[in-house]
Coordinates of C-alpha atoms and ligand atoms in Angstrom, one line a residue:
M1 CA 40.3 60.9 -43.1
G2 CA 42.6 63.2 -44.9
I3 CA 46.2 63.1 -44.1
A4 CA 46.2 66.8 -42.7
D5 CA 43.3 65.5 -40.5
N6 CA 44.0 64.7 -37.1
G7 CA 40.4 63.8 -36.3
S8 CA 40.5 65.8 -33.3
G9 CA 36.6 66.8 -33.5
A10 CA 37.8 70.5 -33.4
V11 CA 35.7 73.0 -35.4
E12 CA 36.7 76.1 -36.6
L13 CA 35.2 78.9 -38.7
R14 CA 37.0 81.8 -40.3
S15 CA 35.3 84.8 -41.3
V16 CA 32.1 83.0 -42.6
S17 CA 29.5 84.9 -44.2
R18 CA 26.2 83.5 -45.6
R19 CA 23.9 85.6 -47.7
Y20 CA 20.8 84.7 -49.2
G21 CA 18.9 86.1 -52.2
A22 CA 19.7 89.0 -54.5
G23 CA 19.2 92.7 -54.9
E24 CA 16.6 94.0 -52.5
S25 CA 15.6 91.0 -50.9
R26 CA 19.4 90.2 -50.1
V27 CA 19.7 88.8 -46.7
T28 CA 23.0 88.7 -44.6
A29 CA 22.5 85.8 -42.2
L30 CA 26.1 85.2 -41.0
D31 CA 28.4 88.3 -41.4
G32 CA 32.2 87.4 -40.8
V33 CA 31.9 84.9 -38.3
S34 CA 34.9 83.6 -36.8
L35 CA 34.8 81.0 -34.1
A36 CA 36.5 78.0 -32.8
F37 CA 34.8 75.0 -31.1
P38 CA 37.8 73.1 -29.5
A39 CA 37.6 68.9 -29.3
G40 CA 36.1 68.0 -26.2
T41 CA 34.1 71.1 -25.5
F42 CA 30.3 72.1 -25.1
T43 CA 29.4 75.4 -26.2
A44 CA 26.1 77.1 -26.4
V45 CA 24.8 79.5 -29.1
M46 CA 22.2 82.1 -28.1
G47 CA 20.7 85.0 -29.7
P48 CA 17.5 86.9 -30.8
S49 CA 15.3 85.2 -33.2
G50 CA 16.7 85.6 -36.8
S51 CA 20.3 86.5 -35.3
G52 CA 21.7 83.5 -37.6
K53 CA 21.9 80.7 -35.1
S54 CA 20.4 77.9 -37.2
T55 CA 22.4 79.1 -40.3
L56 CA 25.7 79.0 -38.4
L57 CA 25.1 75.5 -37.1
Q58 CA 24.2 74.4 -40.7
C59 CA 27.6 75.8 -42.1
A60 CA 29.6 74.6 -39.4
A61 CA 27.9 70.9 -39.9
G62 CA 28.7 70.9 -43.6
L63 CA 25.0 71.0 -44.2
D64 CA 25.1 74.4 -45.8
R65 CA 27.8 76.1 -47.8
P66 CA 29.0 79.6 -46.8
T67 CA 28.9 82.3 -49.3
S68 CA 32.5 83.0 -48.2
G69 CA 35.0 82.1 -45.4
S70 CA 36.3 78.8 -44.1
V71 CA 35.0 75.8 -42.0
R72 CA 37.5 73.2 -41.0
L73 CA 36.5 70.0 -38.9
G74 CA 40.1 68.7 -37.4
G75 CA 42.1 69.5 -40.6
T76 CA 39.5 69.1 -43.2
E77 CA 38.4 72.2 -45.1
L78 CA 34.6 71.4 -45.6
T79 CA 34.2 74.3 -48.0
A80 CA 36.7 72.7 -50.4
L81 CA 34.9 69.2 -50.6
S82 CA 32.6 67.9 -53.2
E83 CA 28.9 66.9 -52.3
R84 CA 29.6 63.4 -52.2
R85 CA 32.7 63.6 -50.0
L86 CA 30.7 66.3 -47.6
T87 CA 28.0 63.6 -47.4
L88 CA 30.4 60.7 -46.4
L89 CA 32.2 63.0 -43.7
R90 CA 29.0 64.2 -42.1
R91 CA 27.8 60.5 -41.7
E92 CA 30.9 59.5 -40.3
R93 CA 31.9 62.2 -38.1
I94 CA 28.7 64.6 -37.4
G95 CA 25.6 64.2 -35.6
F96 CA 22.9 66.7 -36.0
V97 CA 19.6 66.9 -34.0
F98 CA 17.3 69.4 -35.5
Q99 CA 14.5 71.5 -34.4
A100 CA 11.9 69.4 -36.5
F101 CA 12.9 65.7 -35.5
N102 CA 12.8 64.5 -39.1
L103 CA 11.9 61.0 -38.3
L104 CA 10.7 58.6 -40.8
P105 CA 7.0 58.0 -40.0
S106 CA 6.8 54.5 -41.4
L107 CA 9.9 53.0 -39.4
T108 CA 9.8 52.2 -35.7
A109 CA 12.0 54.0 -33.3
E110 CA 14.9 51.3 -33.4
Q111 CA 14.7 51.4 -37.2
N112 CA 14.7 55.2 -37.4
V113 CA 17.9 55.1 -35.0
A114 CA 19.7 52.5 -36.9
L115 CA 19.2 54.2 -40.3
P116 CA 22.6 56.2 -40.1
L117 CA 24.3 53.0 -39.9
R118 CA 22.6 51.5 -42.7
L119 CA 23.2 54.6 -44.9
A120 CA 27.1 54.2 -43.7
G121 CA 26.9 50.6 -45.2
R122 CA 27.2 49.0 -41.9
R123 CA 24.9 46.4 -40.5
P124 CA 23.2 47.6 -37.2
R125 CA 23.6 45.3 -34.1
G126 CA 20.2 45.1 -32.2
A127 CA 22.1 45.3 -28.9
E128 CA 23.8 48.4 -30.0
V129 CA 20.5 50.2 -31.3
R130 CA 18.7 49.3 -28.0
E131 CA 21.6 50.3 -25.8
V132 CA 21.5 54.0 -27.4
L133 CA 17.6 54.0 -26.8
R134 CA 18.0 53.0 -23.3
R135 CA 20.5 55.7 -22.5
V136 CA 17.9 58.3 -23.9
G137 CA 15.1 56.6 -21.5
L138 CA 13.4 54.7 -24.5
G139 CA 14.4 51.4 -23.8
G140 CA 10.8 50.1 -23.8
R141 CA 9.8 52.0 -27.0
A142 CA 11.8 50.5 -29.3
R143 CA 9.0 49.1 -31.6
H144 CA 7.1 52.2 -31.5
R145 CA 6.5 54.4 -34.5
P146 CA 6.7 58.3 -34.3
S147 CA 3.0 58.7 -34.4
E148 CA 2.8 56.4 -31.3
L149 CA 5.5 58.5 -29.4
S150 CA 5.0 62.0 -27.7
G151 CA 7.0 64.9 -28.9
G152 CA 9.5 64.5 -26.2
Q153 CA 10.1 60.9 -27.2
Q154 CA 10.3 61.6 -30.9
Q155 CA 13.0 64.3 -29.9
R156 CA 14.8 61.5 -27.9
V157 CA 14.9 59.1 -30.6
A158 CA 16.2 61.7 -32.9
L159 CA 19.1 62.4 -30.3
A160 CA 19.6 58.5 -30.3
R161 CA 19.8 58.6 -34.2
A162 CA 22.5 61.2 -33.9
L163 CA 24.3 59.4 -31.3
I164 CA 24.5 55.7 -32.7
T165 CA 27.5 56.6 -35.2
R166 CA 29.1 58.0 -32.1
P167 CA 30.2 61.2 -34.1
E168 CA 33.0 63.3 -33.2
V169 CA 31.0 66.5 -33.3
L170 CA 27.3 66.6 -32.4
F171 CA 25.3 70.0 -33.5
G172 CA 21.9 70.6 -31.8
D173 CA 19.4 73.3 -33.0
E174 CA 17.3 73.6 -29.8
P175 CA 17.5 69.9 -29.0
T176 CA 15.6 70.4 -25.7
G177 CA 13.1 73.0 -27.2
A178 CA 10.0 70.6 -27.4
L179 CA 10.8 68.8 -24.1
D180 CA 9.5 69.3 -20.5
S181 CA 11.8 70.4 -18.1
R182 CA 12.7 67.0 -16.6
T183 CA 13.2 65.3 -19.9
G184 CA 15.2 68.1 -20.9
R185 CA 17.7 68.1 -18.2
E186 CA 18.1 64.3 -18.9
V187 CA 18.9 65.2 -22.5
L188 CA 21.3 67.8 -21.3
A189 CA 23.1 65.6 -18.9
L190 CA 23.5 63.2 -21.8
L191 CA 25.0 65.7 -24.0
R192 CA 27.4 66.9 -21.1
G193 CA 28.4 63.1 -20.4
M194 CA 29.4 63.0 -24.2
V195 CA 31.8 65.9 -23.7
D196 CA 33.0 65.0 -20.1
D197 CA 33.2 61.1 -20.6
D198 CA 33.8 60.6 -24.2
G199 CA 35.8 63.7 -25.3
R200 CA 33.3 64.6 -28.1
T201 CA 32.5 68.3 -29.1
V202 CA 28.8 69.3 -28.6
V203 CA 27.6 72.6 -30.3
M204 CA 24.1 73.4 -29.3
V205 CA 21.8 76.6 -30.1
T206 CA 19.1 77.1 -27.3
H207 CA 16.7 79.8 -26.2
D208 CA 16.8 78.9 -22.6
P209 CA 19.4 80.3 -20.2
L210 CA 19.1 77.0 -18.1
A211 CA 20.1 74.8 -20.9
A212 CA 23.1 77.2 -21.9
S213 CA 24.3 76.9 -18.3
Y214 CA 25.1 73.0 -18.9
A215 CA 27.7 74.3 -21.5
D216 CA 31.2 75.4 -20.9
R217 CA 30.7 78.5 -22.7
V218 CA 28.2 80.5 -24.3
V219 CA 28.7 82.5 -27.7
F220 CA 26.0 85.3 -28.4
L221 CA 24.9 86.0 -31.9
V222 CA 23.3 89.5 -32.8
D223 CA 22.6 90.4 -36.6
G224 CA 24.9 87.6 -37.9
R225 CA 27.9 88.8 -35.9
V226 CA 29.3 87.4 -32.7
H227 CA 28.4 89.4 -29.8
G228 CA 30.6 88.4 -27.1
E229 CA 30.6 85.1 -24.8
L230 CA 30.4 83.9 -21.2
A231 CA 32.6 81.1 -19.8
G232 CA 31.3 78.9 -17.2
A233 CA 28.3 81.3 -16.5
G234 CA 25.0 80.3 -14.6
A235 CA 21.6 80.5 -15.7
G236 CA 21.1 83.9 -14.2
E237 CA 23.9 85.6 -15.6
I238 CA 23.0 84.1 -19.2
A239 CA 19.5 85.3 -19.0
A240 CA 20.8 89.0 -17.9
R241 CA 23.1 89.1 -20.8
M242 CA 20.2 87.7 -23.3
A243 CA 17.9 90.8 -21.8
T244 CA 20.5 93.2 -22.5
L245 CA 21.1 92.1 -26.0
E246 CA 17.1 92.1 -26.9
A247 CA 17.0 95.4 -25.4
A248 CA 19.7 96.9 -27.3
E249 CA 18.2 95.2 -30.5
Q250 CA 14.7 96.8 -29.9
E251 CA 16.2 100.3 -29.6
A252 CA 18.0 99.8 -32.9
V253 CA 15.1 98.8 -34.7
P254 CA 12.4 101.5 -35.5
C255 CA 8.8 100.5 -35.0
Ligands
LIG1 N1 16.7 79.9 -46.8 C1 16.7 81.3 -46.8 N2 16.4 82.2 -47.4 C2 16.4 83.4 -47.3 N3 16.6 84.0 -46.0 C3 17.1 83.0 -45.0 C4 16.8 81.6 -45.4 N4 17.2 81.1 -44.2 C5 17.3 82.1 -43.2 N5 17.2 83.1 -43.7 C6 17.4 84.4 -43.1 O1 18.5 84.5 -42.3 C7 18.5 85.2 -41.2 C8 19.0 84.2 -40.0 O2 18.2 83.0 -40.0 P1 18.3 81.8 -38.8 O3 17.4 80.8 -39.1 O4 19.7 81.6 -38.9 O5 18.0 82.5 -37.6 P2 17.8 82.1 -35.9 O6 18.9 82.7 -35.3 O7 18.3 80.4 -36.0 O8 16.3 82.2 -35.6 P3 15.4 81.7 -34.6 O9 16.0 81.6 -33.1 O10 14.1 82.0 -34.8 O11 15.6 80.1 -35.0 C9 17.0 85.4 -40.9 O12 16.7 86.9 -41.1 C10 16.4 84.5 -42.0 O13 15.1 85.3 -42.3
LIG2 MG1 16.9 78.6 -35.8

């Protein structure tokens, strides 16, 4: 942790743009996004397909570099770090649950969960690993390989793997997208608990208004730009806002 870093788990993006390609195939995935994710808060990010949600998360988590703009975690400017420093910072302070689970097929659930600790040079304690698996409801599946688990169970192993290092910030890209509604609610309650009980920061992309209603705040993205937000809204209000955004987008795109 640097001197200027208070380790608060707050994430701040200032004028972040991310462009892909060149010439006619140039795409602006993020267009001058400024957002703060205060420490100890739960934010949902919503928007139509292709609006830049995953790109936003990847830039905020230091997995992708913006074309321009600033990304800070606590007092650390991520865009100024070398690849090596960025990798270390991600390992120590950030958790990420992807849309695809990215589990290693040859490892058991507990070995997959223990992997981030091994990568950080720490010897994983069996009890610690089993406790995290128990929290995601997989206490009885520690010795199973991904191919022996359902999609929802694999998703929960991926979540356990993100939780094992006790990250300050957890980013989830549709972490409940592949889950049935009951398992999804359990995972959402777990994320809510990380914020309420442990003061961690959670940022989650979702297409599901009910999932988004677990967050303190919903930020809407359209065409790579922030298009308003809702605080403390219920699923109905969030769904209505999404419907308005999608209708406006369809009018804007000539068929
Ligand atoms: N590696 C890449 N190369 C070129 N264009 C890309 C790349 N990754 C994303 N894009 C483009 O950037 C835009 C934003 O993509 P992004 O994946 O962030 O959208 P999203 O909001 O997460 O969509 P979805 O809801 O479908 O997951 C899209 O137009 C996409 O085609
Ligand atoms: Mg996406």
